PDB file of C-alpha atoms in Angstrom:
ATOM      1  CA  UNK A   1      40.513  87.127-191.432  1.00 58.00           C
ATOM      2  CA  UNK A   2      41.923  90.336-192.802  1.00 64.00           C
ATOM      3  CA  UNK A   3      40.576  93.451-191.095  1.00 79.00           C
ATOM      4  CA  UNK A   4      39.656  95.967-193.774  1.00 86.00           C
ATOM      5  CA  UNK A   5      39.475  99.742-193.428  1.00 91.00           C
ATOM      6  CA  UNK A   6      38.471 102.179-196.143  1.00 94.00           C
ATOM      7  CA  UNK A   7      37.075 105.730-196.137  1.00 96.00           C
ATOM      8  CA  UNK A   8      33.350 105.929-195.632  1.00 95.00           C
ATOM      9  CA  UNK A   9      32.796 108.502-198.333  1.00 96.00           C
ATOM     10  CA  UNK A  10      34.540 110.582-200.974  1.00 97.00           C
ATOM     11  CA  UNK A  11      33.503 113.397-203.252  1.00 97.00           C
ATOM     12  CA  UNK A  12      34.911 114.210-206.653  1.00 97.00           C
ATOM     13  CA  UNK A  13      34.083 116.045-209.844  1.00 97.00           C
ATOM     14  CA  UNK A  14      33.675 114.864-213.375  1.00 97.00           C
ATOM     15  CA  UNK A  15      36.966 114.383-215.182  1.00 97.00           C
ATOM     16  CA  UNK A  16      39.067 114.039-212.056  1.00 97.00           C
ATOM     17  CA  UNK A  17      41.094 111.024-210.999  1.00 97.00           C
ATOM     18  CA  UNK A  18      39.850 109.332-207.842  1.00 98.00           C
ATOM     19  CA  UNK A  19      42.023 107.235-205.566  1.00 98.00           C
ATOM     20  CA  UNK A  20      40.425 105.097-202.877  1.00 97.00           C
ATOM     21  CA  UNK A  21      42.745 103.418-200.407  1.00 96.00           C
ATOM     22  CA  UNK A  22      41.969 100.258-198.486  1.00 94.00           C
ATOM     23  CA  UNK A  23      43.928  99.141-195.458  1.00 94.00           C
ATOM     24  CA  UNK A  24      44.288  95.419-194.775  1.00 89.00           C
ATOM     25  CA  UNK A  25      47.072  95.115-192.244  1.00 89.00           C
ATOM     26  CA  UNK A  26      46.792  91.405-191.544  1.00 86.00           C
ATOM     27  CA  UNK A  27      46.409  90.212-195.102  1.00 87.00           C
ATOM     28  CA  UNK A  28      47.471  86.600-195.496  1.00 84.00           C
ATOM     29  CA  UNK A  29      50.057  85.312-197.920  1.00 87.00           C
ATOM     30  CA  UNK A  30      47.483  83.646-200.147  1.00 82.00           C
ATOM     31  CA  UNK A  31      44.989  86.511-200.144  1.00 84.00           C
ATOM     32  CA  UNK A  32      44.085  88.430-203.267  1.00 85.00           C
ATOM     33  CA  UNK A  33      42.733  91.979-203.221  1.00 89.00           C
ATOM     34  CA  UNK A  34      39.588  92.609-205.177  1.00 89.00           C
ATOM     35  CA  UNK A  35      37.500  95.713-205.688  1.00 93.00           C
ATOM     36  CA  UNK A  36      33.820  95.805-206.430  1.00 93.00           C
ATOM     37  CA  UNK A  37      31.399  98.522-207.461  1.00 96.00           C
ATOM     38  CA  UNK A  38      27.803  98.554-206.321  1.00 95.00           C
ATOM     39  CA  UNK A  39      24.946 100.694-207.558  1.00 94.00           C
ATOM     40  CA  UNK A  40      21.702 100.971-205.587  1.00 88.00           C
ATOM     41  CA  UNK A  41      19.420  97.950-205.900  1.00 84.00           C
ATOM     42  CA  UNK A  42      22.080  95.902-207.686  1.00 89.00           C
ATOM     43  CA  UNK A  43      24.571  93.268-206.663  1.00 91.00           C
ATOM     44  CA  UNK A  44      28.247  94.236-206.552  1.00 91.00           C
ATOM     45  CA  UNK A  45      30.173  94.122-209.803  1.00 92.00           C
ATOM     46  CA  UNK A  46      33.814  93.138-210.137  1.00 90.00           C
ATOM     47  CA  UNK A  47      36.183  95.972-211.063  1.00 93.00           C
ATOM     48  CA  UNK A  48      39.723  94.739-210.642  1.00 93.00           C
ATOM     49  CA  UNK A  49      41.839  92.240-208.753  1.00 90.00           C
ATOM     50  CA  UNK A  50      45.493  92.007-207.857  1.00 91.00           C
ATOM     51  CA  UNK A  51      48.052  90.294-205.688  1.00 91.00           C
ATOM     52  CA  UNK A  52      51.004  92.681-205.754  1.00 90.00           C
ATOM     53  CA  UNK A  53      52.478  95.680-207.613  1.00 90.00           C
ATOM     54  CA  UNK A  54      50.168  97.249-210.176  1.00 95.00           C
ATOM     55  CA  UNK A  55      47.272  95.961-212.195  1.00 94.00           C
ATOM     56  CA  UNK A  56      45.469  97.932-214.870  1.00 95.00           C
ATOM     57  CA  UNK A  57      42.403  97.187-216.928  1.00 93.00           C
ATOM     58  CA  UNK A  58      40.069  99.221-219.080  1.00 93.00           C
ATOM     59  CA  UNK A  59      38.257 100.814-216.151  1.00 93.00           C
ATOM     60  CA  UNK A  60      40.730 101.138-213.270  1.00 96.00           C
ATOM     61  CA  UNK A  61      44.182 100.605-211.860  1.00 97.00           C
ATOM     62  CA  UNK A  62      45.080  98.880-208.636  1.00 97.00           C
ATOM     63  CA  UNK A  63      48.263  99.754-206.801  1.00 97.00           C
ATOM     64  CA  UNK A  64      49.575  97.371-204.157  1.00 96.00           C
ATOM     65  CA  UNK A  65      52.784  98.180-202.246  1.00 96.00           C
ATOM     66  CA  UNK A  66      55.372  95.547-201.476  1.00 95.00           C
ATOM     67  CA  UNK A  67      54.089  94.876-197.950  1.00 94.00           C
ATOM     68  CA  UNK A  68      50.542  94.397-199.325  1.00 94.00           C
ATOM     69  CA  UNK A  69      49.051  95.968-196.206  1.00 94.00           C
ATOM     70  CA  UNK A  70      47.100  98.442-198.267  1.00 95.00           C
ATOM     71  CA  UNK A  71      45.864  98.911-201.791  1.00 95.00           C
ATOM     72  CA  UNK A  72      44.663 101.859-203.833  1.00 97.00           C
ATOM     73  CA  UNK A  73      41.960 101.758-206.445  1.00 97.00           C
ATOM     74  CA  UNK A  74      42.461 104.470-209.029  1.00 98.00           C
ATOM     75  CA  UNK A  75      39.600 105.578-211.268  1.00 97.00           C
ATOM     76  CA  UNK A  76      40.795 107.846-214.084  1.00 94.00           C
ATOM     77  CA  UNK A  77      38.587 110.711-215.248  1.00 93.00           C
ATOM     78  CA  UNK A  78      35.447 109.819-213.353  1.00 97.00           C
ATOM     79  CA  UNK A  79      31.991 110.599-214.666  1.00 96.00           C
ATOM     80  CA  UNK A  80      28.625 110.957-212.961  1.00 97.00           C
ATOM     81  CA  UNK A  81      27.922 107.283-213.641  1.00 96.00           C
ATOM     82  CA  UNK A  82      30.841 106.332-211.405  1.00 96.00           C
ATOM     83  CA  UNK A  83      28.811 107.439-208.398  1.00 97.00           C
ATOM     84  CA  UNK A  84      28.526 104.200-206.425  1.00 97.00           C
ATOM     85  CA  UNK A  85      29.797 102.339-203.399  1.00 97.00           C
ATOM     86  CA  UNK A  86      33.222 100.749-203.825  1.00 97.00           C
ATOM     87  CA  UNK A  87      34.166  97.735-201.764  1.00 94.00           C
ATOM     88  CA  UNK A  88      37.587  96.373-201.046  1.00 91.00           C
ATOM     89  CA  UNK A  89      37.633  92.639-200.512  1.00 87.00           C
ATOM     90  CA  UNK A  90      40.436  90.414-199.336  1.00 84.00           C
ATOM     91  CA  UNK A  91      40.224  86.687-199.741  1.00 78.00           C
ATOM     92  CA  UNK A  92      42.183  83.606-200.494  1.00 68.00           C
ATOM     93  CA  UNK A  93      42.115  82.195-203.976  1.00 52.00           C
ATOM     94  CA  UNK A  94      40.938  78.629-203.740  1.00 47.00           C
ATOM     95  CA  UNK A  95      41.216  76.490-200.653  1.00 48.00           C
ATOM     96  CA  UNK A  96      39.499  77.817-197.541  1.00 54.00           C
ATOM     97  CA  UNK A  97      38.104  80.902-199.206  1.00 61.00           C
ATOM     98  CA  UNK A  98      36.380  83.322-196.831  1.00 67.00           C
ATOM     99  CA  UNK A  99      35.653  86.509-198.763  1.00 71.00           C
ATOM    100  CA  UNK A 100      35.556  89.485-196.391  1.00 71.00           C
ATOM    101  CA  UNK A 101      34.119  92.820-197.503  1.00 78.00           C
ATOM    102  CA  UNK A 102      35.101  96.160-196.076  1.00 77.00           C
ATOM    103  CA  UNK A 103      32.502  98.778-195.131  1.00 87.00           C
ATOM    104  CA  UNK A 104      32.642 100.302-198.567  1.00 93.00           C
ATOM    105  CA  UNK A 105      33.401 103.810-199.789  1.00 97.00           C
ATOM    106  CA  UNK A 106      30.519 105.868-201.085  1.00 97.00           C
ATOM    107  CA  UNK A 107      31.848 107.906-203.998  1.00 97.00           C
ATOM    108  CA  UNK A 108      29.795 110.850-205.195  1.00 97.00           C
ATOM    109  CA  UNK A 109      30.826 112.448-208.457  1.00 97.00           C
ATOM    110  CA  UNK A 110      29.583 115.993-208.933  1.00 97.00           C
ATOM    111  CA  UNK A 111      29.046 117.790-212.255  1.00 95.00           C
TER     112      UNK A 111
ATOM    113  CA  UNK B   1      31.818  85.297-216.225  1.00 75.00           C
ATOM    114  CA  UNK B   2      28.580  83.887-214.849  1.00 83.00           C
ATOM    115  CA  UNK B   3      24.983  85.040-215.055  1.00 90.00           C
ATOM    116  CA  UNK B   4      23.058  84.605-211.839  1.00 94.00           C
ATOM    117  CA  UNK B   5      19.345  84.877-211.271  1.00 95.00           C
ATOM    118  CA  UNK B   6      17.516  84.975-207.982  1.00 97.00           C
ATOM    119  CA  UNK B   7      13.894  84.319-207.134  1.00 97.00           C
ATOM    120  CA  UNK B   8      11.986  86.083-205.776  1.00 97.00           C
ATOM    121  CA  UNK B   9      13.394  89.522-206.478  1.00 96.00           C
ATOM    122  CA  UNK B  10      11.495  90.876-203.499  1.00 96.00           C
ATOM    123  CA  UNK B  11       8.922  89.783-200.977  1.00 97.00           C
ATOM    124  CA  UNK B  12       6.998  91.039-198.016  1.00 97.00           C
ATOM    125  CA  UNK B  13       6.466  88.427-195.335  1.00 97.00           C
ATOM    126  CA  UNK B  14       4.778  88.104-192.009  1.00 97.00           C
ATOM    127  CA  UNK B  15       6.650  87.568-188.784  1.00 97.00           C
ATOM    128  CA  UNK B  16       7.114  83.897-187.927  1.00 97.00           C
ATOM    129  CA  UNK B  17       6.943  82.615-191.493  1.00 97.00           C
ATOM    130  CA  UNK B  18       9.772  81.309-193.675  1.00 98.00           C
ATOM    131  CA  UNK B  19      10.944  82.277-197.145  1.00 98.00           C
ATOM    132  CA  UNK B  20      13.102  80.265-199.519  1.00 98.00           C
ATOM    133  CA  UNK B  21      15.272  82.163-201.980  1.00 98.00           C
ATOM    134  CA  UNK B  22      16.525  80.427-205.095  1.00 98.00           C
ATOM    135  CA  UNK B  23      19.800  81.096-206.878  1.00 97.00           C
ATOM    136  CA  UNK B  24      20.394  79.774-210.388  1.00 97.00           C
ATOM    137  CA  UNK B  25      23.682  80.079-212.282  1.00 95.00           C
ATOM    138  CA  UNK B  26      24.050  79.663-216.033  1.00 93.00           C
ATOM    139  CA  UNK B  27      27.207  77.558-215.711  1.00 89.00           C
ATOM    140  CA  UNK B  28      28.721  75.104-213.294  1.00 87.00           C
ATOM    141  CA  UNK B  29      30.625  76.835-210.540  1.00 84.00           C
ATOM    142  CA  UNK B  30      32.634  75.492-207.677  1.00 81.00           C
ATOM    143  CA  UNK B  31      31.894  78.011-204.979  1.00 84.00           C
ATOM    144  CA  UNK B  32      28.581  79.600-204.068  1.00 91.00           C
ATOM    145  CA  UNK B  33      27.983  82.049-201.265  1.00 92.00           C
ATOM    146  CA  UNK B  34      25.053  83.692-199.579  1.00 96.00           C
ATOM    147  CA  UNK B  35      25.336  87.238-198.260  1.00 95.00           C
ATOM    148  CA  UNK B  36      23.091  89.599-196.366  1.00 96.00           C
ATOM    149  CA  UNK B  37      23.177  93.339-196.904  1.00 95.00           C
ATOM    150  CA  UNK B  38      21.188  95.503-194.572  1.00 92.00           C
ATOM    151  CA  UNK B  39      20.202  99.012-195.677  1.00 87.00           C
ATOM    152  CA  UNK B  40      23.224 101.266-196.018  1.00 86.00           C
ATOM    153  CA  UNK B  41      25.569  98.543-194.864  1.00 90.00           C
ATOM    154  CA  UNK B  42      28.245  96.368-196.371  1.00 89.00           C
ATOM    155  CA  UNK B  43      27.817  92.729-197.311  1.00 91.00           C
ATOM    156  CA  UNK B  44      27.977  90.130-194.569  1.00 92.00           C
ATOM    157  CA  UNK B  45      28.760  86.575-195.532  1.00 91.00           C
ATOM    158  CA  UNK B  46      26.159  84.154-194.184  1.00 95.00           C
ATOM    159  CA  UNK B  47      27.567  80.892-195.445  1.00 94.00           C
ATOM    160  CA  UNK B  48      29.324  79.004-198.192  1.00 91.00           C
ATOM    161  CA  UNK B  49      26.989  76.598-199.953  1.00 93.00           C
ATOM    162  CA  UNK B  50      28.717  73.264-200.480  1.00 87.00           C
ATOM    163  CA  UNK B  51      27.505  70.853-203.099  1.00 88.00           C
ATOM    164  CA  UNK B  52      26.273  67.616-201.608  1.00 85.00           C
ATOM    165  CA  UNK B  53      27.112  68.513-198.029  1.00 86.00           C
ATOM    166  CA  UNK B  54      26.157  70.895-195.262  1.00 90.00           C
ATOM    167  CA  UNK B  55      26.885  74.571-195.768  1.00 93.00           C
ATOM    168  CA  UNK B  56      29.697  76.266-193.900  1.00 92.00           C
ATOM    169  CA  UNK B  57      28.270  79.031-191.741  1.00 95.00           C
ATOM    170  CA  UNK B  58      29.995  82.182-190.570  1.00 92.00           C
ATOM    171  CA  UNK B  59      29.966  83.345-186.998  1.00 92.00           C
ATOM    172  CA  UNK B  60      26.532  84.560-185.988  1.00 94.00           C
ATOM    173  CA  UNK B  61      24.640  82.472-188.505  1.00 96.00           C
ATOM    174  CA  UNK B  62      23.205  79.024-187.819  1.00 96.00           C
ATOM    175  CA  UNK B  63      21.680  76.305-189.917  1.00 96.00           C
ATOM    176  CA  UNK B  64      18.366  76.288-188.059  1.00 97.00           C
ATOM    177  CA  UNK B  65      17.775  79.920-188.961  1.00 97.00           C
ATOM    178  CA  UNK B  66      19.304  79.886-192.456  1.00 98.00           C
ATOM    179  CA  UNK B  67      19.126  76.380-193.907  1.00 97.00           C
ATOM    180  CA  UNK B  68      20.907  76.141-197.247  1.00 97.00           C
ATOM    181  CA  UNK B  69      20.709  73.540-199.966  1.00 95.00           C
ATOM    182  CA  UNK B  70      22.992  73.000-202.927  1.00 95.00           C
ATOM    183  CA  UNK B  71      21.960  69.925-204.854  1.00 93.00           C
ATOM    184  CA  UNK B  72      24.219  70.585-207.861  1.00 92.00           C
ATOM    185  CA  UNK B  73      26.818  72.978-209.269  1.00 91.00           C
ATOM    186  CA  UNK B  74      24.316  75.464-210.693  1.00 94.00           C
ATOM    187  CA  UNK B  75      21.631  75.841-208.031  1.00 95.00           C
ATOM    188  CA  UNK B  76      21.257  76.743-204.375  1.00 96.00           C
ATOM    189  CA  UNK B  77      18.553  77.843-201.990  1.00 97.00           C
ATOM    190  CA  UNK B  78      18.634  79.876-198.814  1.00 98.00           C
ATOM    191  CA  UNK B  79      15.724  79.735-196.402  1.00 98.00           C
ATOM    192  CA  UNK B  80      15.147  82.465-193.869  1.00 98.00           C
ATOM    193  CA  UNK B  81      13.235  80.719-191.101  1.00 98.00           C
ATOM    194  CA  UNK B  82      10.891  82.016-188.430  1.00 97.00           C
ATOM    195  CA  UNK B  83      11.367  85.534-189.695  1.00 97.00           C
ATOM    196  CA  UNK B  84      11.338  88.682-187.612  1.00 97.00           C
ATOM    197  CA  UNK B  85      11.570  92.330-188.715  1.00 96.00           C
ATOM    198  CA  UNK B  86      15.318  92.182-188.014  1.00 95.00           C
ATOM    199  CA  UNK B  87      15.638  89.801-190.961  1.00 97.00           C
ATOM    200  CA  UNK B  88      14.541  92.545-193.342  1.00 96.00           C
ATOM    201  CA  UNK B  89      17.471  92.871-195.686  1.00 97.00           C
ATOM    202  CA  UNK B  90      18.765  92.163-199.153  1.00 96.00           C
ATOM    203  CA  UNK B  91      19.998  88.616-199.618  1.00 98.00           C
ATOM    204  CA  UNK B  92      22.576  88.066-202.339  1.00 97.00           C
ATOM    205  CA  UNK B  93      23.875  84.937-203.951  1.00 96.00           C
ATOM    206  CA  UNK B  94      27.366  84.949-205.424  1.00 92.00           C
ATOM    207  CA  UNK B  95      29.622  82.474-207.186  1.00 91.00           C
ATOM    208  CA  UNK B  96      33.341  82.121-207.697  1.00 83.00           C
ATOM    209  CA  UNK B  97      35.757  79.749-209.345  1.00 72.00           C
ATOM    210  CA  UNK B  98      37.950  77.939-206.876  1.00 58.00           C
ATOM    211  CA  UNK B  99      40.894  78.140-209.174  1.00 50.00           C
ATOM    212  CA  UNK B 100      40.679  81.902-209.563  1.00 49.00           C
ATOM    213  CA  UNK B 101      41.957  84.622-207.286  1.00 54.00           C
ATOM    214  CA  UNK B 102      38.576  85.111-205.739  1.00 60.00           C
ATOM    215  CA  UNK B 103      36.664  87.035-208.383  1.00 75.00           C
ATOM    216  CA  UNK B 104      32.984  86.751-207.553  1.00 82.00           C
ATOM    217  CA  UNK B 105      29.859  87.312-209.553  1.00 88.00           C
ATOM    218  CA  UNK B 106      26.723  88.426-207.767  1.00 92.00           C
ATOM    219  CA  UNK B 107      23.073  87.926-208.351  1.00 94.00           C
ATOM    220  CA  UNK B 108      20.675  90.869-208.346  1.00 93.00           C
ATOM    221  CA  UNK B 109      19.601  90.173-204.777  1.00 95.00           C
ATOM    222  CA  UNK B 110      16.315  89.453-203.041  1.00 97.00           C
ATOM    223  CA  UNK B 111      14.826  92.308-201.070  1.00 96.00           C
ATOM    224  CA  UNK B 112      13.013  90.926-198.044  1.00 97.00           C
ATOM    225  CA  UNK B 113      10.720  92.930-195.822  1.00 97.00           C
ATOM    226  CA  UNK B 114       9.327  91.307-192.689  1.00 97.00           C
ATOM    227  CA  UNK B 115       6.326  92.917-191.064  1.00 96.00           C
TER     228      UNK B 115
END
């Protein structure tokens, strides 16, 4: 299983770009990298997923270097509603899928 | 995407009793998982619920304590047996498509308090 490390907490201000990095040194060849957002009293919600290079959707970008041992979630122009816990997850698509969550990064966005 | 409902949403139980949590999905899904999330902590995978066969449990979790059923592709139950206060937690059901890259959809969770 991939060992996942991410910062425990981060602070930012409205309108800023936030980058959260996740380390997964022993990621397997078949593993995908997925990020989730969780608000209090709710289940996690999918944000973005990637395998290598860069992925962008309407809410975030995911940067994955060539060695895939880390990944960076980038949230452009955050707002107060982006205050949440962000989880990095590494798991194999299909087959013997064992989804492993990191500890999560608590992001607080200040006015 | 998939819409997942869980019952009950919360419960307060006495030590030594058992509680069964239901997870219902609005579409057929290949993979279903049960997680536990203790206050302020990350999600810990309990087991993968397999349709028509015994669940696959992660290290530290056993069938006698957390029996799981999955009779079809849209429904699963998790029972927390012989509960103690240490079982107080949020229990989450999630689903994923086997053919995808692992994107999961989560239910709202069941908040369990054991007195």
